[in-house]
Amino acid sequence: MQAQQQIEIEQLGAVRRIWLNRPDRRNAQSQQMLDQLDAAFAEARDDANTRVVVLAGRGPHFSAGHDLKQAQAERAEFTVEQRWAYESRHYYDYCLRIWDFPKPTICQVQGACVAAGFMLANMCDLLVAAEDAQFSDPVTHTMGAAATEVLIHPWVLGLRDAKELLFTGERFDARRAREIGMVNRVVPTERLDEETLALAQRIAQAPPFALQILKKSLNRSVDVRGMREALSAHFDLHQLSHVSEEYRQTKEAGLASAIQKGAARGASS
């Protein structure tokens, strides 16, 4: 594997597992990782032998969210127009392509699943969590921004639990995630790979075209309730939060300070 490769791909029969591969950075999502991840999903979409895709993270944590150190170094002085274009492509569009991916997807989560990690994981159709999984989105508390770019939270948690998660910036565990219906299964941490693969292989036995149109119909059931319009509307407001006085103060203090604040809530990158 080349040093700059931040994604690994593993083919297991009809199941393709795509790994986030920055374990030393808690799989913080750099621009390079996101570009490679989008390309990996495109390749899986076009491979007729792949029927199910599993999204996973190497190391003890699924993902600590956006790579804030890279953001501070490369994008801290972006104009409104530059930030809009960057986040529209790398965050909003890339995420929605996973949501609209024509084949069933499963995310397996262990350890920290924070902010953009939470956003990415919940683009998948199913979610299997290890017993040590912890979910949080402290972005409003640590950065003065309006949550993440794709506000999937009320659609996978319900409105009141989403408000509690975002208003407090606190974390909740895998058992709580299962209770409120965001997680399909909670499994022993040491069996996460095995249990997720078994579920994926079971799904892969179904006729692929039937699964494809079934998934489209299921996704449309939330689209007709306004999900896609709500996500788009939030993205606009999220961009507005980047030009607020509160966010300016965070930026002037340095995004590194936000990293340190996030570390207290399991969000270090």
mmCIF file of C-alpha atoms in Angstrom:
data_model
loop_
_atom_site.group_PDB
_atom_site.id
_atom_site.type_symbol
_atom_site.label_atom_id
_atom_site.label_comp_id
_atom_site.label_asym_id
_atom_site.label_seq_id
_atom_site.Cartn_x
_atom_site.Cartn_y
_atom_site.Cartn_z
ATOM 1 C CA MET A 1 0.000 0.000 0.000
ATOM 2 C CA GLN A 2 1.362 3.419 -0.916
ATOM 3 C CA ALA A 3 2.122 5.749 1.966
ATOM 4 C CA GLN A 4 -0.392 8.344 0.794
ATOM 5 C CA GLN A 5 -3.213 5.808 0.481
ATOM 6 C CA GLN A 6 -5.688 6.492 3.289
ATOM 7 C CA ILE A 7 -8.265 3.901 2.246
ATOM 8 C CA GLU A 8 -7.896 0.115 2.113
ATOM 9 C CA ILE A 9 -10.178 -2.197 0.135
ATOM 10 C CA GLU A 10 -10.860 -5.806 1.060
ATOM 11 C CA GLN A 11 -12.915 -8.125 -1.156
ATOM 12 C CA LEU A 12 -14.640 -10.979 0.673
ATOM 13 C CA GLY A 13 -16.693 -12.797 -1.920
ATOM 14 C CA ALA A 14 -19.680 -10.615 -2.787
ATOM 15 C CA VAL A 15 -18.849 -8.218 0.081
ATOM 16 C CA ARG A 16 -16.407 -5.341 -0.293
ATOM 17 C CA ARG A 17 -15.100 -3.812 2.907
ATOM 18 C CA ILE A 18 -13.739 -0.269 2.599
ATOM 19 C CA TRP A 19 -11.461 0.720 5.470
ATOM 20 C CA LEU A 20 -10.642 4.222 6.679
ATOM 21 C CA ASN A 21 -6.922 3.797 7.206
ATOM 22 C CA ARG A 22 -5.464 6.542 9.397
ATOM 23 C CA PRO A 23 -5.473 4.717 12.742
ATOM 24 C CA ASP A 24 -2.663 6.908 14.110
ATOM 25 C CA ARG A 25 -4.970 9.928 13.628
ATOM 26 C CA ARG A 26 -8.113 8.163 14.842
ATOM 27 C CA ASN A 27 -9.207 8.105 11.194
ATOM 28 C CA ALA A 28 -9.585 11.866 11.040
ATOM 29 C CA GLN A 29 -11.052 12.640 7.621
ATOM 30 C CA SER A 30 -8.514 14.508 5.505
ATOM 31 C CA GLN A 31 -9.312 15.783 2.038
ATOM 32 C CA GLN A 32 -7.241 12.944 0.613
ATOM 33 C CA MET A 33 -9.183 10.343 2.581
ATOM 34 C CA LEU A 34 -12.527 11.736 1.446
ATOM 35 C CA ASP A 35 -11.477 11.847 -2.203
ATOM 36 C CA GLN A 36 -10.207 8.273 -1.997
ATOM 37 C CA LEU A 37 -13.346 7.140 -0.184
ATOM 38 C CA ASP A 38 -15.590 8.641 -2.855
ATOM 39 C CA ALA A 39 -13.536 6.901 -5.553
ATOM 40 C CA ALA A 40 -13.692 3.600 -3.656
ATOM 41 C CA PHE A 41 -17.489 3.737 -3.506
ATOM 42 C CA ALA A 42 -17.635 4.532 -7.219
ATOM 43 C CA GLU A 43 -15.485 1.466 -7.963
ATOM 44 C CA ALA A 44 -17.686 -0.727 -5.752
ATOM 45 C CA ARG A 45 -20.793 0.595 -7.503
ATOM 46 C CA ASP A 46 -19.417 -0.417 -10.893
ATOM 47 C CA ASP A 47 -18.177 -3.853 -9.830
ATOM 48 C CA ALA A 48 -20.868 -6.410 -10.684
ATOM 49 C CA ASN A 49 -19.349 -8.956 -8.284
ATOM 50 C CA THR A 50 -19.815 -6.651 -5.290
ATOM 51 C CA ARG A 51 -23.305 -6.847 -3.808
ATOM 52 C CA VAL A 52 -22.819 -5.291 -0.366
ATOM 53 C CA VAL A 53 -20.339 -2.676 0.891
ATOM 54 C CA VAL A 54 -19.108 -2.461 4.481
ATOM 55 C CA LEU A 55 -17.548 0.793 5.712
ATOM 56 C CA ALA A 56 -15.058 0.324 8.562
ATOM 57 C CA GLY A 57 -12.194 2.054 10.334
ATOM 58 C CA ARG A 58 -8.778 0.642 11.164
ATOM 59 C CA GLY A 59 -7.574 0.878 14.732
ATOM 60 C CA PRO A 60 -9.481 1.405 17.975
ATOM 61 C CA HIS A 61 -11.722 4.222 16.642
ATOM 62 C CA PHE A 62 -14.036 4.499 13.661
ATOM 63 C CA SER A 63 -13.478 8.224 13.065
ATOM 64 C CA ALA A 64 -12.789 11.327 15.127
ATOM 65 C CA GLY A 65 -14.370 13.522 12.455
ATOM 66 C CA HIS A 66 -12.858 16.095 10.118
ATOM 67 C CA ASP A 67 -9.107 16.559 10.147
ATOM 68 C CA LEU A 68 -9.107 19.939 11.910
ATOM 69 C CA LYS A 69 -5.335 20.222 11.792
ATOM 70 C CA GLN A 70 -5.423 20.085 8.013
ATOM 71 C CA ALA A 71 -8.356 22.492 7.979
ATOM 72 C CA GLN A 72 -6.400 24.984 10.091
ATOM 73 C CA ALA A 73 -3.328 24.702 7.890
ATOM 74 C CA GLU A 74 -5.061 24.813 4.498
ATOM 75 C CA ARG A 75 -8.551 26.310 4.785
ATOM 76 C CA ALA A 76 -8.678 28.653 7.769
ATOM 77 C CA GLU A 77 -8.677 31.716 5.512
ATOM 78 C CA PHE A 78 -11.126 30.446 2.917
ATOM 79 C CA THR A 79 -13.571 32.977 1.555
ATOM 80 C CA VAL A 80 -17.299 32.291 1.809
ATOM 81 C CA GLU A 81 -17.268 31.185 -1.819
ATOM 82 C CA GLN A 82 -14.296 28.848 -1.343
ATOM 83 C CA ARG A 83 -15.717 27.255 1.808
ATOM 84 C CA TRP A 84 -19.118 26.778 0.180
ATOM 85 C CA ALA A 85 -17.575 25.037 -2.835
ATOM 86 C CA TYR A 86 -15.263 22.869 -0.730
ATOM 87 C CA GLU A 87 -17.837 21.720 1.801
ATOM 88 C CA SER A 88 -20.527 21.246 -0.814
ATOM 89 C CA ARG A 89 -18.325 18.808 -2.686
ATOM 90 C CA HIS A 90 -16.296 17.046 -0.017
ATOM 91 C CA TYR A 91 -18.867 16.845 2.737
ATOM 92 C CA TYR A 92 -22.413 17.234 1.437
ATOM 93 C CA ASP A 93 -22.138 15.666 -2.036
ATOM 94 C CA TYR A 94 -19.820 12.854 -0.995
ATOM 95 C CA CYS A 95 -22.111 11.913 1.906
ATOM 96 C CA LEU A 96 -25.262 11.960 -0.196
ATOM 97 C CA ARG A 97 -23.598 9.726 -2.769
ATOM 98 C CA ILE A 98 -23.180 7.108 -0.046
ATOM 99 C CA TRP A 99 -26.812 7.600 1.026
ATOM 100 C CA ASP A 100 -27.902 7.099 -2.608
ATOM 101 C CA PHE A 101 -25.454 4.251 -3.270
ATOM 102 C CA PRO A 102 -27.428 1.619 -5.217
ATOM 103 C CA LYS A 103 -26.221 -1.373 -3.190
ATOM 104 C CA PRO A 104 -26.799 -2.126 0.506
ATOM 105 C CA THR A 105 -24.226 -0.573 2.827
ATOM 106 C CA ILE A 106 -23.294 -1.389 6.414
ATOM 107 C CA CYS A 107 -21.124 0.686 8.716
ATOM 108 C CA GLN A 108 -19.243 -1.036 11.512
ATOM 109 C CA VAL A 109 -18.323 1.288 14.357
ATOM 110 C CA GLN A 110 -15.918 0.891 17.239
ATOM 111 C CA GLY A 111 -14.560 3.441 19.676
ATOM 112 C CA ALA A 112 -15.078 7.114 18.859
ATOM 113 C CA CYS A 113 -17.606 8.069 16.187
ATOM 114 C CA VAL A 114 -17.528 11.844 16.411
ATOM 115 C CA ALA A 115 -19.065 14.725 14.422
ATOM 116 C CA ALA A 116 -18.185 14.037 10.775
ATOM 117 C CA GLY A 117 -17.595 10.421 11.794
ATOM 118 C CA PHE A 118 -21.197 10.309 13.031
ATOM 119 C CA MET A 119 -22.343 11.967 9.807
ATOM 120 C CA LEU A 120 -20.439 9.507 7.609
ATOM 121 C CA ALA A 121 -21.502 6.389 9.516
ATOM 122 C CA ASN A 122 -25.159 7.336 9.288
ATOM 123 C CA MET A 123 -25.065 7.592 5.518
ATOM 124 C CA CYS A 124 -25.022 3.788 5.486
ATOM 125 C CA ASP A 125 -28.167 1.656 5.425
ATOM 126 C CA LEU A 126 -27.339 -0.391 8.513
ATOM 127 C CA LEU A 127 -25.066 0.205 11.476
ATOM 128 C CA VAL A 128 -23.379 -2.448 13.621
ATOM 129 C CA ALA A 129 -21.721 -1.099 16.755
ATOM 130 C CA ALA A 130 -19.099 -2.621 18.995
ATOM 131 C CA GLU A 131 -19.826 -2.521 22.691
ATOM 132 C CA ASP A 132 -17.144 0.150 23.122
ATOM 133 C CA ALA A 133 -18.613 2.499 20.487
ATOM 134 C CA GLN A 134 -19.271 6.104 21.549
ATOM 135 C CA PHE A 135 -21.241 8.607 19.458
ATOM 136 C CA SER A 136 -21.082 12.403 19.759
ATOM 137 C CA ASP A 137 -21.275 15.676 17.863
ATOM 138 C CA PRO A 138 -19.708 18.472 19.954
ATOM 139 C CA VAL A 139 -19.215 20.828 16.981
ATOM 140 C CA THR A 140 -21.526 23.568 18.268
ATOM 141 C CA HIS A 141 -19.863 23.578 21.687
ATOM 142 C CA THR A 142 -16.269 23.370 20.464
ATOM 143 C CA MET A 143 -16.361 25.416 17.250
ATOM 144 C CA GLY A 144 -19.430 27.635 17.343
ATOM 145 C CA ALA A 145 -20.732 26.073 14.127
ATOM 146 C CA ALA A 146 -24.208 24.653 13.522
ATOM 147 C CA ALA A 147 -23.460 20.937 13.834
ATOM 148 C CA THR A 148 -21.988 19.108 10.848
ATOM 149 C CA GLU A 149 -22.681 19.792 7.187
ATOM 150 C CA VAL A 150 -25.243 17.007 6.767
ATOM 151 C CA LEU A 151 -27.803 17.170 9.594
ATOM 152 C CA ILE A 152 -28.794 13.511 9.484
ATOM 153 C CA HIS A 153 -29.225 13.466 13.257
ATOM 154 C CA PRO A 154 -33.028 13.946 13.632
ATOM 155 C CA TRP A 155 -33.653 11.377 10.889
ATOM 156 C CA VAL A 156 -31.692 8.611 12.598
ATOM 157 C CA LEU A 157 -32.223 9.588 16.262
ATOM 158 C CA GLY A 158 -35.596 11.279 16.376
ATOM 159 C CA LEU A 159 -35.990 14.976 17.051
ATOM 160 C CA ARG A 160 -35.674 15.070 20.840
ATOM 161 C CA ASP A 161 -32.662 12.783 21.067
ATOM 162 C CA ALA A 162 -31.006 14.737 18.246
ATOM 163 C CA LYS A 163 -31.571 17.985 20.116
ATOM 164 C CA GLU A 164 -30.111 16.550 23.312
ATOM 165 C CA LEU A 165 -27.043 15.225 21.491
ATOM 166 C CA LEU A 166 -26.373 18.509 19.701
ATOM 167 C CA PHE A 167 -27.401 20.955 22.420
ATOM 168 C CA THR A 168 -25.226 19.288 25.082
ATOM 169 C CA GLY A 169 -22.320 18.056 22.951
ATOM 170 C CA GLU A 170 -22.271 14.937 25.110
ATOM 171 C CA ARG A 171 -21.700 11.379 23.963
ATOM 172 C CA PHE A 172 -23.867 8.277 24.158
ATOM 173 C CA ASP A 173 -22.884 4.638 24.010
ATOM 174 C CA ALA A 174 -23.779 1.739 21.726
ATOM 175 C CA ARG A 175 -26.505 0.446 24.012
ATOM 176 C CA ARG A 176 -28.269 3.805 24.000
ATOM 177 C CA ALA A 177 -27.862 4.013 20.223
ATOM 178 C CA ARG A 178 -29.580 0.641 19.912
ATOM 179 C CA GLU A 179 -32.404 1.694 22.250
ATOM 180 C CA ILE A 180 -33.274 4.736 20.148
ATOM 181 C CA GLY A 181 -33.053 2.824 16.878
ATOM 182 C CA MET A 182 -29.932 4.302 15.275
ATOM 183 C CA VAL A 183 -27.929 1.084 15.589
ATOM 184 C CA ASN A 184 -29.152 -2.260 14.267
ATOM 185 C CA ARG A 185 -26.913 -4.526 16.343
ATOM 186 C CA VAL A 186 -24.479 -4.230 19.239
ATOM 187 C CA VAL A 187 -21.777 -6.887 19.296
ATOM 188 C CA PRO A 188 -18.675 -7.674 21.360
ATOM 189 C CA THR A 189 -15.828 -5.433 20.249
ATOM 190 C CA GLU A 190 -13.572 -8.364 19.406
ATOM 191 C CA ARG A 191 -16.283 -9.837 17.131
ATOM 192 C CA LEU A 192 -17.184 -6.657 15.236
ATOM 193 C CA ASP A 193 -15.479 -7.632 11.963
ATOM 194 C CA GLU A 194 -16.882 -11.146 12.043
ATOM 195 C CA GLU A 195 -20.458 -10.225 12.975
ATOM 196 C CA THR A 196 -20.655 -7.409 10.425
ATOM 197 C CA LEU A 197 -19.303 -9.627 7.651
ATOM 198 C CA ALA A 198 -21.846 -12.349 8.490
ATOM 199 C CA LEU A 199 -24.681 -9.820 8.205
ATOM 200 C CA ALA A 200 -23.310 -8.504 4.918
ATOM 201 C CA GLN A 201 -22.963 -11.999 3.479
ATOM 202 C CA ARG A 202 -26.548 -12.799 4.453
ATOM 203 C CA ILE A 203 -27.779 -9.686 2.645
ATOM 204 C CA ALA A 204 -25.604 -10.494 -0.382
ATOM 205 C CA GLN A 205 -27.639 -13.667 -0.957
ATOM 206 C CA ALA A 206 -30.669 -11.632 -2.051
ATOM 207 C CA PRO A 207 -31.228 -10.859 -5.759
ATOM 208 C CA PRO A 208 -29.188 -7.677 -6.394
ATOM 209 C CA PHE A 209 -31.606 -5.772 -8.605
ATOM 210 C CA ALA A 210 -34.489 -6.420 -6.214
ATOM 211 C CA LEU A 211 -32.333 -5.033 -3.392
ATOM 212 C CA GLN A 212 -31.425 -2.007 -5.465
ATOM 213 C CA ILE A 213 -34.997 -0.981 -6.190
ATOM 214 C CA LEU A 214 -36.103 -1.860 -2.655
ATOM 215 C CA LYS A 215 -33.435 0.449 -1.244
ATOM 216 C CA LYS A 216 -34.502 3.210 -3.614
ATOM 217 C CA SER A 217 -38.099 2.828 -2.464
ATOM 218 C CA LEU A 218 -37.141 2.838 1.223
ATOM 219 C CA ASN A 219 -35.041 5.978 0.783
ATOM 220 C CA ARG A 220 -37.895 7.645 -1.037
ATOM 221 C CA SER A 221 -40.084 7.045 2.022
ATOM 222 C CA VAL A 222 -38.022 9.606 3.940
ATOM 223 C CA ASP A 223 -37.540 11.844 0.915
ATOM 224 C CA VAL A 224 -41.301 12.321 0.601
ATOM 225 C CA ARG A 225 -41.302 13.370 4.266
ATOM 226 C CA GLY A 226 -38.847 16.122 3.377
ATOM 227 C CA MET A 227 -35.501 14.711 4.430
ATOM 228 C CA ARG A 228 -33.523 15.788 1.388
ATOM 229 C CA GLU A 229 -34.968 19.301 1.462
ATOM 230 C CA ALA A 230 -34.207 19.539 5.177
ATOM 231 C CA LEU A 231 -30.598 18.431 4.649
ATOM 232 C CA SER A 232 -30.132 20.997 1.894
ATOM 233 C CA ALA A 233 -31.658 23.763 4.004
ATOM 234 C CA HIS A 234 -29.385 22.933 6.929
ATOM 235 C CA PHE A 235 -26.295 23.026 4.720
ATOM 236 C CA ASP A 236 -27.126 26.639 3.872
ATOM 237 C CA LEU A 237 -27.469 27.567 7.542
ATOM 238 C CA HIS A 238 -24.328 25.668 8.436
ATOM 239 C CA GLN A 239 -22.450 27.887 5.991
ATOM 240 C CA LEU A 240 -23.930 30.958 7.676
ATOM 241 C CA SER A 241 -22.571 29.773 11.024
ATOM 242 C CA HIS A 242 -19.047 29.935 9.570
ATOM 243 C CA VAL A 243 -19.315 33.714 9.262
ATOM 244 C CA SER A 244 -20.726 34.316 12.739
ATOM 245 C CA GLU A 245 -18.869 36.206 15.450
ATOM 246 C CA GLU A 246 -18.756 33.041 17.568
ATOM 247 C CA TYR A 247 -17.040 31.078 14.823
ATOM 248 C CA ARG A 248 -14.650 33.977 14.154
ATOM 249 C CA GLN A 249 -13.515 33.838 17.755
ATOM 250 C CA THR A 250 -12.907 30.106 17.457
ATOM 251 C CA LYS A 251 -10.902 30.596 14.272
ATOM 252 C CA GLU A 252 -8.816 33.401 15.764
ATOM 253 C CA ALA A 253 -8.071 31.277 18.812
ATOM 254 C CA GLY A 254 -6.951 28.573 16.393
ATOM 255 C CA LEU A 255 -8.745 25.436 15.392
ATOM 256 C CA ALA A 256 -6.167 23.594 17.471
ATOM 257 C CA SER A 257 -7.993 24.819 20.562
ATOM 258 C CA ALA A 258 -11.180 23.276 19.192
ATOM 259 C CA ILE A 259 -9.270 20.024 18.784
ATOM 260 C CA GLN A 260 -8.252 20.192 22.435
ATOM 261 C CA LYS A 261 -11.824 20.901 23.523
ATOM 262 C CA GLY A 262 -13.070 18.070 21.378
ATOM 263 C CA ALA A 263 -10.529 15.704 22.870
ATOM 264 C CA ALA A 264 -12.298 16.019 26.201
ATOM 265 C CA ARG A 265 -15.409 14.675 24.489
ATOM 266 C CA GLY A 266 -13.604 12.006 22.473
ATOM 267 C CA ALA A 267 -13.199 14.175 19.361
ATOM 268 C CA SER A 268 -9.418 14.504 19.118
ATOM 269 C CA SER A 269 -7.995 14.304 15.628
#
